[in-house]
Amino acid sequence: MNTITSTDRQQPGRDSAVRLRCDPVDEAVEELCAAVFTSLRRRDQRERGRQYVRGLLAARGRKSIRNIAQQIGPGGPAAEQSLHHFIAGSTWDWQPIRTALTQYLGQTTPLGVWVAQPMAIPKGGDHSVGVGHRYDPHQGQMFRGQQAFGTWFTSAGVLTPVGWRLFLPEQEPGGPEAVEASYESCAVTGVLEAVREGRMPLRPVVLDVRDIGTRSTLNRFAEARVPVVARVSSTARLLVTDPSLPGYGSGTLAARDILQNVRGLRMPVEWADPDRPGTRRSSLVAAVRVMVPDPSPGRRREVLLFGEWADARRLPTQLWVTDMVRTAPGALVRMTKQARRVTLAAGRSVQEVGLRDFSGRSLPGWNRHVTLASVAHAALALGGAAHRAGAVPVPAGALPEPVHQAAPAGRPQVGQRPVQPVPVTAHALRRPTVPARVHPALAVR
């Protein structure tokens, strides 16, 4: 059966039944919209949301409201104005749609880990919310534009964003509650909000934001009881807690130096290469328990510092900290590779659904646009998985291994049971009925 082309999708009058039979992405759009727009009380709003998602996928070039309106059908300026009001001037809440999207995905394919990454949005002028001169630690450079943070749902077959937060260090329309004190605070708030509002079984967060493994970040995740693996600066000051290791009793040391001191403990770890599916690679990994200095004794806790060496003769290329101190370093490294999968997926698809294309001073408008663009992205991911095969086997190493989470003070430990990966089938993608499974160690209590 032939798949319809993007040109076919741009024909507003094309029969929907034929479209559904022909294109897995179109089918995913219809099912997703029916599932996630239930919070929109009015039928015309639900239809407008579906049209917007279809327009994002069909429009060529920049996904402006004008280009999207042209995909809906004749109507001219009136149709454009109506669509603009739906995004920037209406009152519908975007959060229930994000929650419904997360739950739909979780019922379709087991959640592996959450991945949080920044998204720089270069923009000139001052006509868009949150535009300013920003430093992007992820890229290590200054730019002018917006800085957003996305929280991605990851599984063996599906990678798609489900939560967003825009960095607003200055006062912006939208209320004082929208203003963030720091880049770090915005990133952490965004991912914890997405995890909490998603109402999914608890899974680890891979916080793939440069140099964000700080005391305040780790404390906020500990308070939320969400396990985290966070990037840490090579110069971050930490305390060695094992008396048998070099550096114990020497006060705070740079994370890079701590790892170099224990490089004799490095072990090879094998992982699936996200850049070349089907290829397995290995790197050297060492891990050591450390403590993040804190003036309050009651907030001091052990974390695991681990580093990865691409070349045994050089310094570690990646440094991370985690509160999952009982998890094997190999499992942790494989978890961090999910961040690379997200980076590759974003590079291929973010432009295709227009996640960076909203223009306007309305913060609610920005949130509505990226929410609907996330629905479009999920349709691409689900439709693509269904199109690739009737049953896509989970590749070895694609999902993180079971983690063994240390019980926080005052909370008893429970036993562990591994998550069993399941095949992603076209039927499962059409009918999300099987709830995601999670091992008891990370179950919400």
Short mmCIF file of N, CA and C in Angstrom, two decimals, residues 188-338:
data_model
loop_
_atom_site.label_atom_id
_atom_site.label_comp_id
_atom_site.label_asym_id
_atom_site.label_seq_id
_atom_site.Cartn_x
_atom_site.Cartn_y
_atom_site.Cartn_z
N VAL A 188 15.54 22.93 36.24
CA VAL A 188 15.09 21.98 37.26
C VAL A 188 13.58 22.09 37.45
N THR A 189 13.06 23.31 37.51
CA THR A 189 11.62 23.49 37.67
C THR A 189 10.87 22.86 36.51
N GLY A 190 11.38 23.06 35.30
CA GLY A 190 10.70 22.52 34.13
C GLY A 190 10.60 21.01 34.15
N VAL A 191 11.70 20.33 34.46
CA VAL A 191 11.66 18.87 34.40
C VAL A 191 10.86 18.29 35.56
N LEU A 192 10.98 18.86 36.75
CA LEU A 192 10.20 18.34 37.87
C LEU A 192 8.71 18.56 37.65
N GLU A 193 8.37 19.68 37.05
CA GLU A 193 6.96 19.94 36.73
C GLU A 193 6.45 18.92 35.71
N ALA A 194 7.24 18.64 34.68
CA ALA A 194 6.82 17.68 33.66
C ALA A 194 6.65 16.28 34.25
N VAL A 195 7.58 15.87 35.11
CA VAL A 195 7.50 14.54 35.73
C VAL A 195 6.29 14.46 36.66
N ARG A 196 6.09 15.51 37.46
CA ARG A 196 4.96 15.50 38.40
C ARG A 196 3.62 15.51 37.66
N GLU A 197 3.48 16.39 36.68
CA GLU A 197 2.22 16.52 35.97
C GLU A 197 1.96 15.34 35.04
N GLY A 198 3.03 14.63 34.62
CA GLY A 198 2.83 13.47 33.75
C GLY A 198 2.15 12.31 34.44
N ARG A 199 2.25 12.24 35.78
CA ARG A 199 1.57 11.22 36.58
C ARG A 199 1.92 9.81 36.10
N MET A 200 3.20 9.60 35.87
CA MET A 200 3.69 8.30 35.42
C MET A 200 4.38 7.59 36.57
N PRO A 201 4.55 6.25 36.47
CA PRO A 201 5.39 5.56 37.44
C PRO A 201 6.77 6.21 37.45
N LEU A 202 7.36 6.29 38.64
CA LEU A 202 8.60 7.04 38.80
C LEU A 202 9.75 6.38 38.05
N ARG A 203 10.44 7.18 37.24
CA ARG A 203 11.61 6.74 36.51
C ARG A 203 12.70 7.80 36.64
N PRO A 204 13.97 7.43 36.42
CA PRO A 204 15.06 8.41 36.58
C PRO A 204 15.00 9.51 35.53
N VAL A 205 15.58 10.65 35.89
CA VAL A 205 15.75 11.77 34.97
C VAL A 205 17.22 11.88 34.61
N VAL A 206 17.52 11.92 33.32
CA VAL A 206 18.86 12.23 32.85
C VAL A 206 18.87 13.72 32.53
N LEU A 207 19.54 14.48 33.38
CA LEU A 207 19.55 15.94 33.25
C LEU A 207 20.75 16.34 32.41
N ASP A 208 20.52 16.40 31.10
CA ASP A 208 21.60 16.64 30.15
C ASP A 208 21.75 18.14 29.89
N VAL A 209 22.14 18.85 30.94
CA VAL A 209 22.37 20.30 30.86
C VAL A 209 23.75 20.54 31.47
N ARG A 210 24.60 21.23 30.76
CA ARG A 210 25.99 21.37 31.18
C ARG A 210 26.13 21.95 32.58
N ASP A 211 26.98 21.31 33.37
CA ASP A 211 27.41 21.83 34.68
C ASP A 211 26.25 22.08 35.63
N ILE A 212 25.21 21.25 35.55
CA ILE A 212 24.03 21.51 36.38
C ILE A 212 23.97 20.61 37.61
N GLY A 213 24.97 19.72 37.76
CA GLY A 213 24.96 18.83 38.93
C GLY A 213 25.44 19.52 40.18
N THR A 214 24.72 20.53 40.61
CA THR A 214 25.11 21.34 41.76
C THR A 214 24.35 20.91 43.01
N ARG A 215 24.76 21.49 44.14
CA ARG A 215 24.10 21.17 45.40
C ARG A 215 22.61 21.50 45.35
N SER A 216 22.26 22.68 44.85
CA SER A 216 20.84 23.07 44.84
C SER A 216 20.03 22.16 43.92
N THR A 217 20.60 21.77 42.78
CA THR A 217 19.89 20.86 41.89
C THR A 217 19.64 19.52 42.55
N LEU A 218 20.68 18.94 43.14
CA LEU A 218 20.53 17.63 43.77
C LEU A 218 19.58 17.69 44.96
N ASN A 219 19.60 18.79 45.69
CA ASN A 219 18.68 18.92 46.82
C ASN A 219 17.23 18.97 46.35
N ARG A 220 16.96 19.68 45.26
CA ARG A 220 15.58 19.78 44.77
C ARG A 220 15.07 18.43 44.28
N PHE A 221 15.92 17.65 43.61
CA PHE A 221 15.48 16.33 43.18
C PHE A 221 15.29 15.40 44.37
N ALA A 222 16.16 15.51 45.37
CA ALA A 222 16.01 14.68 46.57
C ALA A 222 14.71 15.00 47.30
N GLU A 223 14.40 16.30 47.40
CA GLU A 223 13.15 16.69 48.07
C GLU A 223 11.93 16.19 47.31
N ALA A 224 12.03 16.15 45.98
CA ALA A 224 10.92 15.66 45.16
C ALA A 224 10.90 14.14 45.08
N ARG A 225 11.97 13.48 45.60
CA ARG A 225 12.12 12.02 45.56
C ARG A 225 12.07 11.50 44.12
N VAL A 226 12.76 12.20 43.25
CA VAL A 226 12.91 11.80 41.85
C VAL A 226 14.38 11.47 41.62
N PRO A 227 14.72 10.24 41.27
CA PRO A 227 16.13 9.90 41.03
C PRO A 227 16.66 10.64 39.81
N VAL A 228 17.91 11.06 39.88
CA VAL A 228 18.46 11.92 38.83
C VAL A 228 19.90 11.52 38.51
N VAL A 229 20.25 11.66 37.24
CA VAL A 229 21.63 11.58 36.77
C VAL A 229 21.91 12.92 36.10
N ALA A 230 22.83 13.71 36.66
CA ALA A 230 23.02 15.08 36.20
C ALA A 230 24.46 15.33 35.80
N ARG A 231 24.64 16.09 34.73
CA ARG A 231 25.99 16.48 34.32
C ARG A 231 26.61 17.37 35.41
N VAL A 232 27.91 17.20 35.61
CA VAL A 232 28.60 17.99 36.61
C VAL A 232 29.84 18.61 35.98
N SER A 233 30.18 19.79 36.42
CA SER A 233 31.37 20.47 35.93
C SER A 233 32.63 19.71 36.36
N SER A 234 33.65 19.72 35.53
CA SER A 234 34.91 19.06 35.89
C SER A 234 35.57 19.74 37.07
N THR A 235 35.21 21.01 37.34
CA THR A 235 35.81 21.76 38.45
C THR A 235 34.93 21.79 39.69
N ALA A 236 33.79 21.12 39.66
CA ALA A 236 32.90 21.09 40.83
C ALA A 236 33.64 20.51 42.03
N ARG A 237 33.47 21.14 43.19
CA ARG A 237 34.19 20.72 44.39
C ARG A 237 33.37 19.69 45.16
N LEU A 238 33.99 18.53 45.43
CA LEU A 238 33.32 17.43 46.09
C LEU A 238 34.24 16.83 47.15
N LEU A 239 33.65 16.07 48.07
CA LEU A 239 34.40 15.42 49.15
C LEU A 239 34.40 13.91 48.94
N VAL A 240 35.57 13.29 48.95
CA VAL A 240 35.69 11.83 48.88
C VAL A 240 35.26 11.26 50.23
N THR A 241 34.38 10.26 50.23
CA THR A 241 33.85 9.73 51.50
C THR A 241 34.40 8.35 51.85
N ASP A 242 35.10 7.71 50.94
CA ASP A 242 35.65 6.38 51.20
C ASP A 242 37.07 6.53 51.74
N PRO A 243 37.33 6.10 53.00
CA PRO A 243 38.68 6.25 53.59
C PRO A 243 39.77 5.50 52.83
N SER A 244 39.39 4.51 52.02
CA SER A 244 40.40 3.72 51.32
C SER A 244 40.83 4.35 49.99
N LEU A 245 40.21 5.46 49.60
CA LEU A 245 40.50 6.05 48.30
C LEU A 245 41.37 7.29 48.42
N PRO A 246 42.18 7.57 47.39
CA PRO A 246 42.99 8.79 47.39
C PRO A 246 42.11 10.03 47.51
N GLY A 247 42.58 10.99 48.27
CA GLY A 247 41.85 12.24 48.43
C GLY A 247 40.97 12.30 49.66
N TYR A 248 40.82 11.14 50.36
CA TYR A 248 39.99 11.15 51.57
C TYR A 248 40.68 12.00 52.64
N GLY A 249 39.92 12.90 53.26
CA GLY A 249 40.46 13.75 54.31
C GLY A 249 41.22 14.96 53.78
N SER A 250 41.24 15.16 52.47
CA SER A 250 41.98 16.29 51.89
C SER A 250 41.10 17.51 51.63
N GLY A 251 39.87 17.47 52.13
CA GLY A 251 38.96 18.57 51.85
C GLY A 251 38.35 18.42 50.47
N THR A 252 37.75 19.49 49.97
CA THR A 252 37.08 19.41 48.67
C THR A 252 38.11 19.33 47.54
N LEU A 253 37.80 18.52 46.56
CA LEU A 253 38.65 18.36 45.38
C LEU A 253 37.79 18.54 44.13
N ALA A 254 38.42 18.94 43.04
CA ALA A 254 37.72 19.05 41.77
C ALA A 254 37.28 17.66 41.31
N ALA A 255 36.09 17.58 40.73
CA ALA A 255 35.55 16.29 40.29
C ALA A 255 36.51 15.59 39.34
N ARG A 256 37.10 16.34 38.44
CA ARG A 256 38.05 15.76 37.48
C ARG A 256 39.23 15.13 38.20
N ASP A 257 39.75 15.78 39.24
CA ASP A 257 40.91 15.25 39.97
C ASP A 257 40.54 14.00 40.76
N ILE A 258 39.34 13.99 41.32
CA ILE A 258 38.89 12.80 42.06
C ILE A 258 38.88 11.58 41.13
N LEU A 259 38.34 11.77 39.94
CA LEU A 259 38.27 10.65 39.00
C LEU A 259 39.65 10.25 38.49
N GLN A 260 40.50 11.22 38.24
CA GLN A 260 41.85 10.88 37.80
C GLN A 260 42.61 10.11 38.87
N ASN A 261 42.34 10.42 40.13
CA ASN A 261 43.01 9.71 41.23
C ASN A 261 42.61 8.24 41.31
N VAL A 262 41.41 7.91 40.79
CA VAL A 262 40.94 6.51 40.87
C VAL A 262 40.89 5.87 39.49
N ARG A 263 41.66 6.41 38.55
CA ARG A 263 41.59 5.87 37.19
C ARG A 263 42.05 4.41 37.13
N GLY A 264 42.79 3.97 38.13
CA GLY A 264 43.17 2.56 38.18
C GLY A 264 41.97 1.64 38.38
N LEU A 265 40.85 2.19 38.81
CA LEU A 265 39.63 1.40 39.02
C LEU A 265 38.75 1.34 37.79
N ARG A 266 39.18 1.95 36.70
CA ARG A 266 38.34 1.99 35.51
C ARG A 266 38.06 0.59 34.96
N MET A 267 36.84 0.44 34.48
CA MET A 267 36.41 -0.82 33.88
C MET A 267 35.76 -0.53 32.53
N PRO A 268 35.91 -1.42 31.56
CA PRO A 268 35.24 -1.20 30.27
C PRO A 268 33.73 -1.43 30.39
N VAL A 269 32.99 -0.57 29.74
CA VAL A 269 31.53 -0.68 29.71
C VAL A 269 31.09 -0.66 28.25
N GLU A 270 30.22 -1.59 27.88
CA GLU A 270 29.71 -1.66 26.51
C GLU A 270 28.34 -1.00 26.43
N TRP A 271 28.08 -0.31 25.33
CA TRP A 271 26.80 0.38 25.14
C TRP A 271 26.45 0.46 23.66
N ALA A 272 25.15 0.58 23.40
CA ALA A 272 24.68 0.71 22.02
C ALA A 272 24.94 2.12 21.53
N ASP A 273 25.55 2.24 20.37
CA ASP A 273 25.92 3.54 19.81
C ASP A 273 24.69 4.22 19.22
N PRO A 274 24.23 5.35 19.80
CA PRO A 274 23.06 6.03 19.24
C PRO A 274 23.30 6.57 17.83
N ASP A 275 24.55 6.89 17.50
CA ASP A 275 24.85 7.44 16.18
C ASP A 275 24.80 6.38 15.08
N ARG A 276 25.02 5.13 15.46
CA ARG A 276 25.04 4.05 14.48
C ARG A 276 24.25 2.87 15.03
N PRO A 277 22.92 2.88 14.83
CA PRO A 277 22.08 1.81 15.36
C PRO A 277 22.60 0.43 14.94
N GLY A 278 22.60 -0.47 15.90
CA GLY A 278 23.10 -1.82 15.66
C GLY A 278 24.56 -1.98 15.99
N THR A 279 25.25 -0.86 16.25
CA THR A 279 26.68 -0.91 16.58
C THR A 279 26.86 -0.79 18.08
N ARG A 280 27.75 -1.59 18.64
CA ARG A 280 28.04 -1.50 20.06
C ARG A 280 29.47 -1.01 20.25
N ARG A 281 29.64 -0.14 21.22
CA ARG A 281 30.94 0.43 21.52
C ARG A 281 31.24 0.24 23.00
N SER A 282 32.46 0.59 23.38
CA SER A 282 32.82 0.50 24.79
C SER A 282 33.68 1.70 25.17
N SER A 283 33.65 2.03 26.44
CA SER A 283 34.48 3.09 26.98
C SER A 283 34.86 2.69 28.39
N LEU A 284 35.83 3.41 28.96
CA LEU A 284 36.28 3.14 30.32
C LEU A 284 35.50 4.01 31.30
N VAL A 285 35.12 3.41 32.40
CA VAL A 285 34.28 4.10 33.38
C VAL A 285 34.80 3.83 34.79
N ALA A 286 34.82 4.88 35.60
CA ALA A 286 35.13 4.75 37.02
C ALA A 286 34.10 5.51 37.82
N ALA A 287 33.79 5.02 39.01
CA ALA A 287 32.80 5.66 39.87
C ALA A 287 33.30 5.68 41.30
N VAL A 288 32.95 6.73 42.02
CA VAL A 288 33.37 6.87 43.41
C VAL A 288 32.30 7.62 44.18
N ARG A 289 32.06 7.18 45.40
CA ARG A 289 31.08 7.89 46.24
C ARG A 289 31.71 9.16 46.79
N VAL A 290 30.93 10.23 46.71
CA VAL A 290 31.39 11.54 47.19
C VAL A 290 30.26 12.21 47.94
N MET A 291 30.59 13.34 48.54
CA MET A 291 29.58 14.15 49.21
C MET A 291 29.64 15.56 48.65
N VAL A 292 28.48 16.13 48.42
CA VAL A 292 28.41 17.52 47.99
C VAL A 292 28.46 18.39 49.24
N PRO A 293 29.44 19.27 49.37
CA PRO A 293 29.53 20.11 50.58
C PRO A 293 28.25 20.91 50.78
N ASP A 294 27.81 20.96 52.03
CA ASP A 294 26.61 21.72 52.36
C ASP A 294 26.78 22.26 53.77
N PRO A 295 26.51 23.56 53.98
CA PRO A 295 26.67 24.11 55.34
C PRO A 295 25.70 23.52 56.34
N SER A 296 24.62 22.92 55.85
CA SER A 296 23.64 22.31 56.75
C SER A 296 23.91 20.82 56.86
N PRO A 297 24.33 20.32 58.03
CA PRO A 297 24.64 18.88 58.17
C PRO A 297 23.48 17.99 57.79
N GLY A 298 22.25 18.44 58.05
CA GLY A 298 21.09 17.61 57.76
C GLY A 298 20.83 17.41 56.28
N ARG A 299 21.45 18.24 55.43
CA ARG A 299 21.23 18.13 53.99
C ARG A 299 22.39 17.45 53.27
N ARG A 300 23.41 17.05 54.03
CA ARG A 300 24.53 16.38 53.40
C ARG A 300 24.17 14.93 53.09
N ARG A 301 24.48 14.52 51.88
CA ARG A 301 24.18 13.15 51.47
C ARG A 301 25.22 12.67 50.47
N GLU A 302 25.40 11.37 50.46
CA GLU A 302 26.32 10.79 49.50
C GLU A 302 25.68 10.73 48.11
N VAL A 303 26.50 10.99 47.11
CA VAL A 303 26.10 10.78 45.72
C VAL A 303 27.23 10.02 45.04
N LEU A 304 26.95 9.51 43.87
CA LEU A 304 27.95 8.78 43.10
C LEU A 304 28.45 9.66 41.96
N LEU A 305 29.75 9.88 41.95
CA LEU A 305 30.40 10.59 40.85
C LEU A 305 30.96 9.54 39.89
N PHE A 306 30.61 9.64 38.61
CA PHE A 306 31.20 8.70 37.66
C PHE A 306 31.62 9.45 36.40
N GLY A 307 32.68 8.94 35.80
CA GLY A 307 33.23 9.56 34.61
C GLY A 307 33.48 8.54 33.53
N GLU A 308 33.50 9.03 32.30
CA GLU A 308 33.68 8.17 31.14
C GLU A 308 34.89 8.66 30.34
N TRP A 309 35.78 7.74 30.00
CA TRP A 309 36.98 8.04 29.23
C TRP A 309 36.84 7.46 27.82
N ALA A 310 36.94 8.31 26.81
CA ALA A 310 37.01 7.81 25.44
C ALA A 310 38.43 7.38 25.09
N ASP A 311 39.41 8.00 25.77
CA ASP A 311 40.82 7.69 25.57
C ASP A 311 41.47 7.54 26.93
N ALA A 312 42.03 6.37 27.21
CA ALA A 312 42.59 6.08 28.54
C ALA A 312 43.72 7.03 28.91
N ARG A 313 44.37 7.65 27.91
CA ARG A 313 45.52 8.51 28.18
C ARG A 313 45.11 9.96 28.46
N ARG A 314 43.85 10.25 28.31
CA ARG A 314 43.38 11.63 28.47
C ARG A 314 42.46 11.76 29.67
N LEU A 315 41.94 12.98 29.89
CA LEU A 315 41.00 13.22 30.98
C LEU A 315 39.63 12.65 30.62
N PRO A 316 38.78 12.41 31.62
CA PRO A 316 37.43 11.92 31.32
C PRO A 316 36.67 12.94 30.47
N THR A 317 35.91 12.43 29.49
CA THR A 317 35.18 13.30 28.58
C THR A 317 33.82 13.69 29.11
N GLN A 318 33.24 12.87 29.97
CA GLN A 318 31.93 13.18 30.55
C GLN A 318 31.95 12.88 32.04
N LEU A 319 31.39 13.78 32.82
CA LEU A 319 31.31 13.61 34.27
C LEU A 319 29.86 13.79 34.69
N TRP A 320 29.39 12.88 35.55
CA TRP A 320 28.00 12.90 36.00
C TRP A 320 27.96 12.61 37.50
N VAL A 321 26.90 13.07 38.14
CA VAL A 321 26.62 12.67 39.52
C VAL A 321 25.19 12.14 39.58
N THR A 322 24.98 11.21 40.51
CA THR A 322 23.64 10.64 40.67
C THR A 322 23.41 10.28 42.12
N ASP A 323 22.14 10.30 42.52
CA ASP A 323 21.79 9.84 43.86
C ASP A 323 21.49 8.34 43.87
N MET A 324 21.57 7.69 42.73
CA MET A 324 21.36 6.24 42.67
C MET A 324 22.69 5.53 42.94
N VAL A 325 23.13 5.60 44.18
CA VAL A 325 24.49 5.18 44.53
C VAL A 325 24.69 3.68 44.46
N ARG A 326 23.63 2.90 44.41
CA ARG A 326 23.77 1.44 44.36
C ARG A 326 23.62 0.90 42.94
N THR A 327 23.47 1.76 41.99
CA THR A 327 23.32 1.32 40.61
C THR A 327 24.68 1.09 39.98
N ALA A 328 24.81 0.01 39.23
CA ALA A 328 26.07 -0.32 38.58
C ALA A 328 26.48 0.79 37.62
N PRO A 329 27.76 1.18 37.60
CA PRO A 329 28.21 2.24 36.70
C PRO A 329 27.88 1.96 35.23
N GLY A 330 27.93 0.70 34.82
CA GLY A 330 27.60 0.38 33.44
C GLY A 330 26.16 0.75 33.10
N ALA A 331 25.25 0.45 34.02
CA ALA A 331 23.84 0.79 33.79
C ALA A 331 23.67 2.31 33.73
N LEU A 332 24.41 3.04 34.56
CA LEU A 332 24.31 4.50 34.56
C LEU A 332 24.82 5.10 33.25
N VAL A 333 25.94 4.58 32.76
CA VAL A 333 26.48 5.08 31.50
C VAL A 333 25.50 4.83 30.37
N ARG A 334 24.91 3.64 30.34
CA ARG A 334 23.95 3.36 29.28
C ARG A 334 22.73 4.26 29.39
N MET A 335 22.39 4.64 30.61
CA MET A 335 21.30 5.59 30.80
C MET A 335 21.63 6.94 30.15
N THR A 336 22.87 7.40 30.35
CA THR A 336 23.25 8.71 29.81
C THR A 336 23.25 8.71 28.28
N LYS A 337 23.37 7.55 27.65
CA LYS A 337 23.35 7.50 26.18
C LYS A 337 21.97 7.85 25.62
N GLN A 338 20.95 7.78 26.48
CA GLN A 338 19.63 8.21 26.02
C GLN A 338 19.62 9.70 25.67
#
